[in-house]
Each structure stands twice: as C-alpha cells, then as structure tokens.
Short mmCIF file of C-alpha atoms in Angstrom, two decimals:
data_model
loop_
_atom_site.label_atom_id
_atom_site.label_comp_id
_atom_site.label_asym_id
_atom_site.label_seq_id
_atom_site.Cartn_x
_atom_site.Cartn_y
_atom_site.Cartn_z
CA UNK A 1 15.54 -5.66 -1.64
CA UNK A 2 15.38 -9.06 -3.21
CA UNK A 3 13.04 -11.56 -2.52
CA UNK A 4 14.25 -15.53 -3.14
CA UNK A 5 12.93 -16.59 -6.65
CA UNK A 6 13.57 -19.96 -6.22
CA UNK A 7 10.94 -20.40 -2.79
CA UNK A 8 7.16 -20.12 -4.20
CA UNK A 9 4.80 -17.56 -2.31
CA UNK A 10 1.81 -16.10 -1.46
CA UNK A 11 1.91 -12.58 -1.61
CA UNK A 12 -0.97 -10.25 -0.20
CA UNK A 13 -0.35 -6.40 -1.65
CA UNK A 14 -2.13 -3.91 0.51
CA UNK A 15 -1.42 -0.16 -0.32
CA UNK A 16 -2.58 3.69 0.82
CA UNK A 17 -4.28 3.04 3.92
CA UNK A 18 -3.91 6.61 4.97
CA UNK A 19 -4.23 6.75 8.58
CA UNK A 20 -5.97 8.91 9.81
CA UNK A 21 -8.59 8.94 6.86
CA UNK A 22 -8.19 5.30 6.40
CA UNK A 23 -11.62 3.19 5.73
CA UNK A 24 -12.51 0.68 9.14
CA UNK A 25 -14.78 -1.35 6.47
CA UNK A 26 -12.16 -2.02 4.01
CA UNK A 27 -9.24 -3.11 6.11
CA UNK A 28 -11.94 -5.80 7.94
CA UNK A 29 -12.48 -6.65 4.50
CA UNK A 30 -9.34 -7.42 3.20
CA UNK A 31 -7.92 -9.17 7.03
CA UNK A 32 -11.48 -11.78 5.55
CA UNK A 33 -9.70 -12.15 2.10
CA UNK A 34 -5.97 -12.75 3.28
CA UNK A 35 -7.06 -15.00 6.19
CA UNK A 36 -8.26 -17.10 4.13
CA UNK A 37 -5.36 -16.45 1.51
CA UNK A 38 -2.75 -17.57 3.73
CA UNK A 39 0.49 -15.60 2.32
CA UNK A 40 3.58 -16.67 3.07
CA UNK A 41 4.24 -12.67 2.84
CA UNK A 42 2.40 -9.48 2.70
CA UNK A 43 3.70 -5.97 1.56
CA UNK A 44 2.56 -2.86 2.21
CA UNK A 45 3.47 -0.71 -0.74
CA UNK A 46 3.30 2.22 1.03
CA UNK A 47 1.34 5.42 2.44
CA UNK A 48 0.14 3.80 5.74
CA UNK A 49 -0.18 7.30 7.70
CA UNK A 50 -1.21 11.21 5.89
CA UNK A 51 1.20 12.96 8.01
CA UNK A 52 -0.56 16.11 7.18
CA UNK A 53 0.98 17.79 10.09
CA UNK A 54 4.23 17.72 8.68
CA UNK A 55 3.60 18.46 4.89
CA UNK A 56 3.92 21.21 2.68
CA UNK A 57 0.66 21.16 1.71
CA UNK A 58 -0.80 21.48 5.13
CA UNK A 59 -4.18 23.84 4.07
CA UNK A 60 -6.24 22.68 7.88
CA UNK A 61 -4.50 23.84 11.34
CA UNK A 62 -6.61 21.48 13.10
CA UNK A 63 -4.48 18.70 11.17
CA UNK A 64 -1.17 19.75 13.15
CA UNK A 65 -2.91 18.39 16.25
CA UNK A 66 -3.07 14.51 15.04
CA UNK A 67 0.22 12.81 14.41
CA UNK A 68 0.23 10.82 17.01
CA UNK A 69 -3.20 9.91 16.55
CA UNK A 70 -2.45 9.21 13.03
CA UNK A 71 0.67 6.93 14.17
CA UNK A 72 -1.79 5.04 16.94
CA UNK A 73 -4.29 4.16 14.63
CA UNK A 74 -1.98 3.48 11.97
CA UNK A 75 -0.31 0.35 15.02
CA UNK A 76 -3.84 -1.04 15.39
CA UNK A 77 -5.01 -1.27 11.91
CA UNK A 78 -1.25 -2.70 10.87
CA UNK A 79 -1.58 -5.13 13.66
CA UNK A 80 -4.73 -6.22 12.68
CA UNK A 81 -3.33 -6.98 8.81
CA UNK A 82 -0.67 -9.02 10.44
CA UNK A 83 -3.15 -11.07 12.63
CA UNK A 84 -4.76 -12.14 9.19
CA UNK A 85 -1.71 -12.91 7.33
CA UNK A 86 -0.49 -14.68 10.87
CA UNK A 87 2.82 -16.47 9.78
CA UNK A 88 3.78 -13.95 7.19
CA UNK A 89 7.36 -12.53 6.49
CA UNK A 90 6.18 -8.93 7.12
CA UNK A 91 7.47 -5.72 4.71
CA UNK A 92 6.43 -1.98 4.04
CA UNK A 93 7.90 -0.23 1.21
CA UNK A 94 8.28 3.45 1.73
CA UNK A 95 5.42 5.78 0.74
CA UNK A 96 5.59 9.28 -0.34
CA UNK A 97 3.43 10.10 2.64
CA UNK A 98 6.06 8.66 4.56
CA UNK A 99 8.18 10.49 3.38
CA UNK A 100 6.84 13.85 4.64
CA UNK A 101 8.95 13.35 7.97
CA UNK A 102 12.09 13.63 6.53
CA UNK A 103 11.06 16.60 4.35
CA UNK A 104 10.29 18.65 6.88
CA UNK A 105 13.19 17.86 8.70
CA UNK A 106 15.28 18.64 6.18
CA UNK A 107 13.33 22.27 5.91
CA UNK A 108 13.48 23.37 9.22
CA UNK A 109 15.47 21.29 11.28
CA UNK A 110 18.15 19.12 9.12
CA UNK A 111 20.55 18.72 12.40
CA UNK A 112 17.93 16.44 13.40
CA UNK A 113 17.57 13.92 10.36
CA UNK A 114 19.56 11.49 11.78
CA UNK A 115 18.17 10.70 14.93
CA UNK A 116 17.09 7.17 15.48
CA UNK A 117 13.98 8.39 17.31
CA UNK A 118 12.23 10.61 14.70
CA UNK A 119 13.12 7.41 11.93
CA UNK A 120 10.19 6.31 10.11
CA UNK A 121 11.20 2.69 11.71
CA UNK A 122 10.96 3.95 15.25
CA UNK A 123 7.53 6.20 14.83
CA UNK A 124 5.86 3.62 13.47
CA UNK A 125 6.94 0.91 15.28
CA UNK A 126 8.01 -1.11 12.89
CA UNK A 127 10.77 -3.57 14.54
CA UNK A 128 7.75 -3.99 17.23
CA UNK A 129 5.06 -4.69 14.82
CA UNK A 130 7.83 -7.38 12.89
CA UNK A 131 7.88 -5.24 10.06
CA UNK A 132 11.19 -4.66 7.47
CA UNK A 133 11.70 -1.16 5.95
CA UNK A 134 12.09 -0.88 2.19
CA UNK A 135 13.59 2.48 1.52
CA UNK A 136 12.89 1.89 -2.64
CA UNK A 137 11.40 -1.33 -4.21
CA UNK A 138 11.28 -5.27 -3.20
CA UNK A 139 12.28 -7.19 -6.91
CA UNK A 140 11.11 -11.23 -6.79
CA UNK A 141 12.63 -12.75 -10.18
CA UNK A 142 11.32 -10.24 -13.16
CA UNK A 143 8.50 -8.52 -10.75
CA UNK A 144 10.02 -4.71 -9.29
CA UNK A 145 7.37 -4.01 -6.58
CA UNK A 146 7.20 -0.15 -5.65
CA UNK A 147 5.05 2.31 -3.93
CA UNK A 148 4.94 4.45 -7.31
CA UNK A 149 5.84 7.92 -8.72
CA UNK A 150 2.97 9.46 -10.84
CA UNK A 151 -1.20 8.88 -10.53
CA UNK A 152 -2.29 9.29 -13.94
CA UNK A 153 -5.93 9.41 -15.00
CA UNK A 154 -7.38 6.18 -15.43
CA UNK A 155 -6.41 2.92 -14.14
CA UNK A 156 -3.55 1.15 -15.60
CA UNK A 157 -2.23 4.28 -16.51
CA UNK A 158 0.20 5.46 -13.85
CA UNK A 159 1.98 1.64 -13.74
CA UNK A 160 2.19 1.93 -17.74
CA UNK A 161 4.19 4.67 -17.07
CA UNK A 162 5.99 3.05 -14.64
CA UNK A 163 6.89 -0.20 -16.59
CA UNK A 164 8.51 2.61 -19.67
CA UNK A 165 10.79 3.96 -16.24
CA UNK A 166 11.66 0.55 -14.77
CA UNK A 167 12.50 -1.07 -18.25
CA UNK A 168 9.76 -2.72 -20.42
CA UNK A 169 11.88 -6.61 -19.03
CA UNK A 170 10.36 -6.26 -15.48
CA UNK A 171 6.67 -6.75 -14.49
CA UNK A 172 5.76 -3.67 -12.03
CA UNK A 173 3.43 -3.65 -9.16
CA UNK A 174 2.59 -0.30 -7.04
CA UNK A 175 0.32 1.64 -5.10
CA UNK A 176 -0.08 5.46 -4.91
CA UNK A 177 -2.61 5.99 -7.93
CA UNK A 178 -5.67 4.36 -5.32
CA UNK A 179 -6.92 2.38 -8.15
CA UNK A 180 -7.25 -1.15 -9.30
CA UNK A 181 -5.90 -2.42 -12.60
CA UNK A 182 -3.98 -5.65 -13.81
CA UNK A 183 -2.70 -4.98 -17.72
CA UNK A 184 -0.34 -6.52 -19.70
CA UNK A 185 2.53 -5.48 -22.07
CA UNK A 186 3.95 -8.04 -25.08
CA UNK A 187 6.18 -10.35 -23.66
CA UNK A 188 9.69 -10.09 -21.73
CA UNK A 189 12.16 -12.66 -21.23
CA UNK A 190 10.57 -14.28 -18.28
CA UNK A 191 7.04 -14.29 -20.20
CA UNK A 192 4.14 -11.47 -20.07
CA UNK A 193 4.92 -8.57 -18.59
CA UNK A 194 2.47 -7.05 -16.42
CA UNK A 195 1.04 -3.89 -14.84
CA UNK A 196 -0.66 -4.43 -11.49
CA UNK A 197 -2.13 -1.09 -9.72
CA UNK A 198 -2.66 -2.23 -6.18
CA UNK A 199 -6.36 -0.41 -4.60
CA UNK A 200 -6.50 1.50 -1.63
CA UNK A 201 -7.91 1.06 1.97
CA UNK A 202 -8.67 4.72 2.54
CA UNK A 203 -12.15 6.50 2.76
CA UNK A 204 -12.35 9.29 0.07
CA UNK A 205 -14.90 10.99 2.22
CA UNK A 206 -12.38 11.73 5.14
CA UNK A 207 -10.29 13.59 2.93
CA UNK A 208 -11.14 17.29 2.75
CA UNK A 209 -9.09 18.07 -0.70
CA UNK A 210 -11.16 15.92 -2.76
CA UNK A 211 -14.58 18.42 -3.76
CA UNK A 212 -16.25 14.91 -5.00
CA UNK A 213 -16.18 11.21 -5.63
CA UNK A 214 -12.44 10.23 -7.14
CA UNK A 215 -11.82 7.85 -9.98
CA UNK A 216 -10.63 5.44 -6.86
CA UNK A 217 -10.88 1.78 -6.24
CA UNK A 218 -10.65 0.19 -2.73
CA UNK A 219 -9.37 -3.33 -2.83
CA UNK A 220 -6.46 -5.62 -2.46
CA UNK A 221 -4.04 -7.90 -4.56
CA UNK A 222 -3.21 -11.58 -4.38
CA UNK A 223 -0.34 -12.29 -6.00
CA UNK A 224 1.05 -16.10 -6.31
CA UNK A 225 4.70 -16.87 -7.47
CA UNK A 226 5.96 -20.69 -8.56
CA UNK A 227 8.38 -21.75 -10.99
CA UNK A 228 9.76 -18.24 -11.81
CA UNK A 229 6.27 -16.97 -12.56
CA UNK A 230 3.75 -14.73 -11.06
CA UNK A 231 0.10 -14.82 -11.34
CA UNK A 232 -2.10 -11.68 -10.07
CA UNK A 233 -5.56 -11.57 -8.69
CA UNK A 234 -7.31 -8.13 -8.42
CA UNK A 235 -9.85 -8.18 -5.46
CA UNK A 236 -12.19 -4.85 -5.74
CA UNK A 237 -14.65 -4.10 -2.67
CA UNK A 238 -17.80 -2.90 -3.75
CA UNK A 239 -20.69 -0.87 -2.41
CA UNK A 240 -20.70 2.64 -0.03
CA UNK A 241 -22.71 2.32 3.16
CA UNK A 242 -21.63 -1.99 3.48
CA UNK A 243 -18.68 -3.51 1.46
CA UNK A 244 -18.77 -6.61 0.32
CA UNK A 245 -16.07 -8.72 -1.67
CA UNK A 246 -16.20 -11.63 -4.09
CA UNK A 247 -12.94 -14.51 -4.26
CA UNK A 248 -13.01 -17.84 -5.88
CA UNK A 249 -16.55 -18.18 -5.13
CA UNK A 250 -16.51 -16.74 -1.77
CA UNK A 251 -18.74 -13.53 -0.84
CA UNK A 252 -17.06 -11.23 2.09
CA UNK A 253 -18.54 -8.82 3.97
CA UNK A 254 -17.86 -5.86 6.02
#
C-alpha cells in the first residue's frame, strides 16, 4: 500500500502489543503521547494478538483455552488507541503472530483457508474497529514501513538488516525486534536514509519463554512527513512498577 506523498502527516507507529501478554501501563501511556500528538494516521506494524493456541510452538496447554480472550482484549486495547488518535486514517500491517491463523490452517485444515469468517479481518474486527489490512508493507515517498523479518541482537540491528533487503534508497521502519532505535545510513536520493525500530507495548513478564529480563524497549514512534521528508521521534517509557514518559517537555505517566 501507498500512502499520498504529496499530503503532510502525522504518523503514530505502535507495534507488538501481544494480546494477551500485552502491558495495561504502556498502552495508557502511549493513548497520553498520541492524544496529544494528534496524527492524521496511526499504524500498527503488527503482532497485536500471541495466538499461542494456534502456533507451532505451543509448549503450555492451558494457552489453547484463550483465543478468544486474546481477540477480546486485543478490541478493547485497539479501541482505546483509536480513541487517542480520534480522527485518524486507521491501518495494521500484518504481524507474524498474525500470521499463525493461516498456518495452522494450512496444516490441518487447508479446505478452510478461505473462509471469510476465520480471516484475520473478520476475527479481529477490523472493518468494525475502522481499521485497513496491510497484507505486506505501507511505502509513503522513500519510507517502506513493515512489521519486520529478523530480531537481531541489539537495537538498530534487525532494521540494518532490513534496509540491505529493501534496497539501501528506501528509509525502513518496523516492529518485531521489541526494541527502540532510530539510525541512519549515508544518504539516498530523497536525503538520509534511516532505520527506525518501533518499541513494544507488551509486558516481558507475562511471557513464560523468556527465563529473564530481554534486551526490550517499550515505547512508541512519532513520525512527521512534509515536503517529501520524514522526521522520526523515538518515545521510550521508562521505569517497572510506574511508567512514565518524557515529549517536548512534557512528563507522562501511567
């Protein structure tokens, strides 16, 4: 999908919210930030829901039992993002958690992959929550905006490596790697080109794979587009037990 280069924007990037393990604090925090933000359009770069019920990788029984509870919680908390952005054009670009759905219909029951009901549209509610389904990446001018392939150690990393796959012209922005970084790379034809990891909104604690504390960030990105150009902001949520944020002089908490 391609965005209109001409029209400037406000852009609020929000990734990896992980229902059911998602992080109560941090979305409150980041509705704060984009209210008073105002985008003209916020994307969700992907990995709104686990779907551990449906993986591969499914190591807990007990996780079989909460899809729907993963798909309730994952309306509220998407519903309360759009309340903050209010007037904003409304997209979600597909995750790899996503994904999972179609995977394991394509395992055990591929007859039923094409049934409207069991879309990713449809059990999520999108068209009722105002929401358009990117299947691959949203482009705006020289910026490719994608949920992401690899999470490399270190931030900055995995979108380096994404920039060398995209082609070293486009400025990349994605999710997946849950951390925060905003690097740059020489200079393109449309100017610097940049590397924007977008945090997540999950709680590392809730997730029973991880044996410790990950090499994660939990934040949000503001990006701003005028005159062909973009211009990033990296917003990082600190603390454990309270979060609080800092923006152009402004101190959130949550």
């Amino acid at each position: 999908m391609r965005l209109p280069a001409a029209t400037p924007a406000r852009i609020a990037l929000y990734s990896d919210i992980h229902c059911d393990t998602h992080d109560p604090r941090a979305i409150s925090l980041a509705c704060k930030v984009f209210s008073d933000f105002k985008p003209t359009i916020q994307i969700n770069l992907g990995d709104l829901v686990n779907m551990d019920s449906v993986s591969a990788y499914l190591s807990d029984p007990k996780k079989s039992l909460r899809l729907q509870q993963e798909l309730d919680q994952a309306f509220i908390v998407q519903t309360e993002i759009n309340q903050a952005c209010d007037k904003a054009r409304r997209l979600l670009i597909k995750g790899n958690h996503e994904d999972r759905m179609r995977k394991a219909l394509l395992r055990h029951l591929p007859g039923l992959t094409h049934l409207k009901a069991l879309s990713i549209d449809a059990i999520l509610r999108l068209s009722e929550l105002g929401i358009e389904y990117v299947e691959e990446s949203i482009g705006l001018g020289s910026v490719e905006m994608i949920h992401g392939w690899t999470a490399k150690k270190w931030a900055g990393n995995s979108v380096r490596s994404a920039i060398e796959q995209v082609g070293v012209a486009h400025s990349v922005v994605q999710g997946h790697a849950h951390r925060g970084a905003i690097i740059t790379r020489g200079r393109g034809p449309a100017g610097p080109i940049y590397g924007v990891e977008v945090p997540t909104l999950s709680d590392y604690r809730k997730m029973d794979y991880l044996a410790g504390p990950p090499d994660w960030t939990q934040g949000v990105v503001l990006m701003e587009w005028s005159d062909g150009k973009p211009s990033f902001e990296l917003i990082v949520f600190h603390g454990v037990t309270k979060l609080t944020a800092l923006w152009r002089g402004r101190l959130y908490r949550a």
